[in-house]
């Protein structure tokens, strides 16, 4: 049975964590502006959040925190992937033809878009900290019967945010694809990825 007060608490807490600038959001924005595989990218991010939120509220976060091997793998694997993605964005920024958005072929096919979205979600430990650990801990404070309402609220926050971000960027792409704006998006994406990678490498677990 849905408990409205708990649902909206989950919605608010989920939104506050998911809307923070991060790897997922930067990638969804980039794909939305390029109007390339927006549906696949948005759906992948939402699906990962739904699974991790459900697992976190069910208690999986405790298991992740207790495994030094899992934490180390997430830390260094995530740092390496984010650094590669960030450097790729900056490399594109420095090419002579990057004052325009890339063409369709440059962004790859649907399978590549899906793999990239999943990798940015699953290889980024911050996603696990937000969903499994933080939302899991918050949801775990409620009675067993109320936890599904909290989890559902957080899931709806993810669905609304990524849908609005991806399709909003797609709708505004005519403006956002202007040369200098696109260049700024590439620079911002690269900076976010590299900052996150550096943060992971220096993080104390």
mmCIF file of N, CA, C and O in Angstrom, residues 2 7-8 10-12 14-15 18 46 49-50 53 135 148-164:
data_model
loop_
_atom_site.group_PDB
_atom_site.id
_atom_site.type_symbol
_atom_site.label_atom_id
_atom_site.label_comp_id
_atom_site.label_asym_id
_atom_site.label_seq_id
_atom_site.Cartn_x
_atom_site.Cartn_y
_atom_site.Cartn_z
ATOM 1 N N UNK A 2 0.559 2.177 -0.879
ATOM 2 C CA UNK A 2 1.355 3.392 -0.999
ATOM 3 C C UNK A 2 1.112 4.319 0.189
ATOM 4 O O UNK A 2 -0.027 4.609 0.544
ATOM 5 N N UNK A 7 6.374 8.257 0.270
ATOM 6 C CA UNK A 7 6.644 8.339 -1.165
ATOM 7 C C UNK A 7 7.285 9.671 -1.526
ATOM 8 O O UNK A 7 8.295 9.722 -2.238
ATOM 9 N N UNK A 8 6.721 10.763 -1.035
ATOM 10 C CA UNK A 8 7.252 12.091 -1.371
ATOM 11 C C UNK A 8 8.603 12.339 -0.699
ATOM 12 O O UNK A 8 9.427 13.087 -1.228
ATOM 13 N N UNK A 10 10.824 9.930 -0.349
ATOM 14 C CA UNK A 10 11.710 9.231 -1.279
ATOM 15 C C UNK A 10 11.914 10.024 -2.559
ATOM 16 O O UNK A 10 13.030 10.076 -3.100
ATOM 17 N N UNK A 11 10.853 10.655 -3.046
ATOM 18 C CA UNK A 11 10.941 11.475 -4.249
ATOM 19 C C UNK A 11 11.911 12.638 -4.047
ATOM 20 O O UNK A 11 12.772 12.905 -4.898
ATOM 21 N N UNK A 12 11.793 13.308 -2.911
ATOM 22 C CA UNK A 12 12.653 14.455 -2.639
ATOM 23 C C UNK A 12 14.102 14.055 -2.427
ATOM 24 O O UNK A 12 15.007 14.689 -2.971
ATOM 25 N N UNK A 14 15.555 11.281 -3.456
ATOM 26 C CA UNK A 14 16.070 10.755 -4.716
ATOM 27 C C UNK A 14 16.445 11.866 -5.671
ATOM 28 O O UNK A 14 17.515 11.837 -6.297
ATOM 29 N N UNK A 15 15.587 12.868 -5.776
ATOM 30 C CA UNK A 15 15.853 13.994 -6.673
ATOM 31 C C UNK A 15 17.102 14.754 -6.248
ATOM 32 O O UNK A 15 17.927 15.150 -7.080
ATOM 33 N N UNK A 18 20.088 12.493 -7.368
ATOM 34 C CA UNK A 18 20.183 12.194 -8.796
ATOM 35 C C UNK A 18 20.445 13.450 -9.621
ATOM 36 O O UNK A 18 21.145 13.402 -10.642
ATOM 37 N N UNK A 46 17.787 5.081 -16.104
ATOM 38 C CA UNK A 46 16.640 4.861 -15.227
ATOM 39 C C UNK A 46 16.614 3.423 -14.731
ATOM 40 O O UNK A 46 16.389 3.155 -13.542
ATOM 41 N N UNK A 49 19.208 2.815 -12.026
ATOM 42 C CA UNK A 49 18.791 3.438 -10.766
ATOM 43 C C UNK A 49 17.692 2.633 -10.090
ATOM 44 O O UNK A 49 17.714 2.436 -8.868
ATOM 45 N N UNK A 50 16.725 2.168 -10.859
ATOM 46 C CA UNK A 50 15.620 1.401 -10.278
ATOM 47 C C UNK A 50 16.133 0.136 -9.596
ATOM 48 O O UNK A 50 15.754 -0.180 -8.450
ATOM 49 N N UNK A 53 18.306 1.175 -6.456
ATOM 50 C CA UNK A 53 17.470 1.711 -5.375
ATOM 51 C C UNK A 53 16.735 0.576 -4.667
ATOM 52 O O UNK A 53 16.689 0.503 -3.434
ATOM 53 N N UNK A 135 20.481 6.137 -0.160
ATOM 54 C CA UNK A 135 19.036 5.907 -0.239
ATOM 55 C C UNK A 135 18.658 4.618 0.485
ATOM 56 O O UNK A 135 17.583 4.532 1.095
ATOM 57 N N UNK A 148 8.683 0.118 0.470
ATOM 58 C CA UNK A 148 8.371 0.184 -0.972
ATOM 59 C C UNK A 148 7.928 1.570 -1.423
ATOM 60 O O UNK A 148 8.225 1.984 -2.546
ATOM 61 N N UNK A 149 7.221 2.306 -0.558
ATOM 62 C CA UNK A 149 6.774 3.650 -0.910
ATOM 63 C C UNK A 149 7.963 4.588 -1.061
ATOM 64 O O UNK A 149 8.022 5.412 -1.982
ATOM 65 N N UNK A 150 8.940 4.461 -0.161
ATOM 66 C CA UNK A 150 10.151 5.286 -0.247
ATOM 67 C C UNK A 150 10.923 4.951 -1.519
ATOM 68 O O UNK A 150 11.356 5.852 -2.254
ATOM 69 N N UNK A 151 11.101 3.659 -1.767
ATOM 70 C CA UNK A 151 11.839 3.231 -2.957
ATOM 71 C C UNK A 151 11.141 3.701 -4.229
ATOM 72 O O UNK A 151 11.793 4.178 -5.170
ATOM 73 N N UNK A 152 9.821 3.597 -4.274
ATOM 74 C CA UNK A 152 9.072 4.028 -5.447
ATOM 75 C C UNK A 152 9.235 5.524 -5.680
ATOM 76 O O UNK A 152 9.396 5.974 -6.822
ATOM 77 N N UNK A 153 9.222 6.303 -4.614
ATOM 78 C CA UNK A 153 9.418 7.745 -4.759
ATOM 79 C C UNK A 153 10.771 8.079 -5.362
ATOM 80 O O UNK A 153 10.884 8.913 -6.262
ATOM 81 N N UNK A 154 11.824 7.400 -4.875
ATOM 82 C CA UNK A 154 13.169 7.633 -5.412
ATOM 83 C C UNK A 154 13.257 7.194 -6.868
ATOM 84 O O UNK A 154 13.915 7.849 -7.690
ATOM 85 N N UNK A 155 12.596 6.104 -7.224
ATOM 86 C CA UNK A 155 12.589 5.618 -8.605
ATOM 87 C C UNK A 155 11.883 6.600 -9.529
ATOM 88 O O UNK A 155 12.335 6.865 -10.650
ATOM 89 N N UNK A 156 10.776 7.151 -9.077
ATOM 90 C CA UNK A 156 10.040 8.139 -9.879
ATOM 91 C C UNK A 156 10.897 9.390 -10.091
ATOM 92 O O UNK A 156 10.883 9.990 -11.169
ATOM 93 N N UNK A 157 11.664 9.776 -9.072
ATOM 94 C CA UNK A 157 12.565 10.928 -9.220
ATOM 95 C C UNK A 157 13.566 10.682 -10.339
ATOM 96 O O UNK A 157 13.831 11.567 -11.165
ATOM 97 N N UNK A 158 14.122 9.476 -10.388
ATOM 98 C CA UNK A 158 15.067 9.124 -11.448
ATOM 99 C C UNK A 158 14.395 9.169 -12.812
ATOM 100 O O UNK A 158 14.942 9.726 -13.769
ATOM 101 N N UNK A 159 13.214 8.590 -12.911
ATOM 102 C CA UNK A 159 12.484 8.556 -14.178
ATOM 103 C C UNK A 159 12.192 9.972 -14.687
ATOM 104 O O UNK A 159 12.429 10.285 -15.859
ATOM 105 N N UNK A 160 11.699 10.827 -13.795
ATOM 106 C CA UNK A 160 11.346 12.190 -14.200
ATOM 107 C C UNK A 160 12.580 12.992 -14.591
ATOM 108 O O UNK A 160 12.578 13.718 -15.596
ATOM 109 N N UNK A 161 13.652 12.849 -13.814
ATOM 110 C CA UNK A 161 14.833 13.673 -14.064
ATOM 111 C C UNK A 161 15.515 13.304 -15.373
ATOM 112 O O UNK A 161 15.796 14.178 -16.194
ATOM 113 N N UNK A 162 15.814 12.021 -15.569
ATOM 114 C CA UNK A 162 16.537 11.637 -16.775
ATOM 115 C C UNK A 162 15.702 11.848 -18.036
ATOM 116 O O UNK A 162 16.231 12.210 -19.086
ATOM 117 N N UNK A 163 14.389 11.647 -17.925
ATOM 118 C CA UNK A 163 13.515 11.904 -19.068
ATOM 119 C C UNK A 163 13.520 13.393 -19.414
ATOM 120 O O UNK A 163 13.654 13.776 -20.589
ATOM 121 N N UNK A 164 13.392 14.238 -18.388
ATOM 122 C CA UNK A 164 13.385 15.687 -18.617
ATOM 123 C C UNK A 164 14.729 16.166 -19.149
ATOM 124 O O UNK A 164 14.788 16.996 -20.068
#
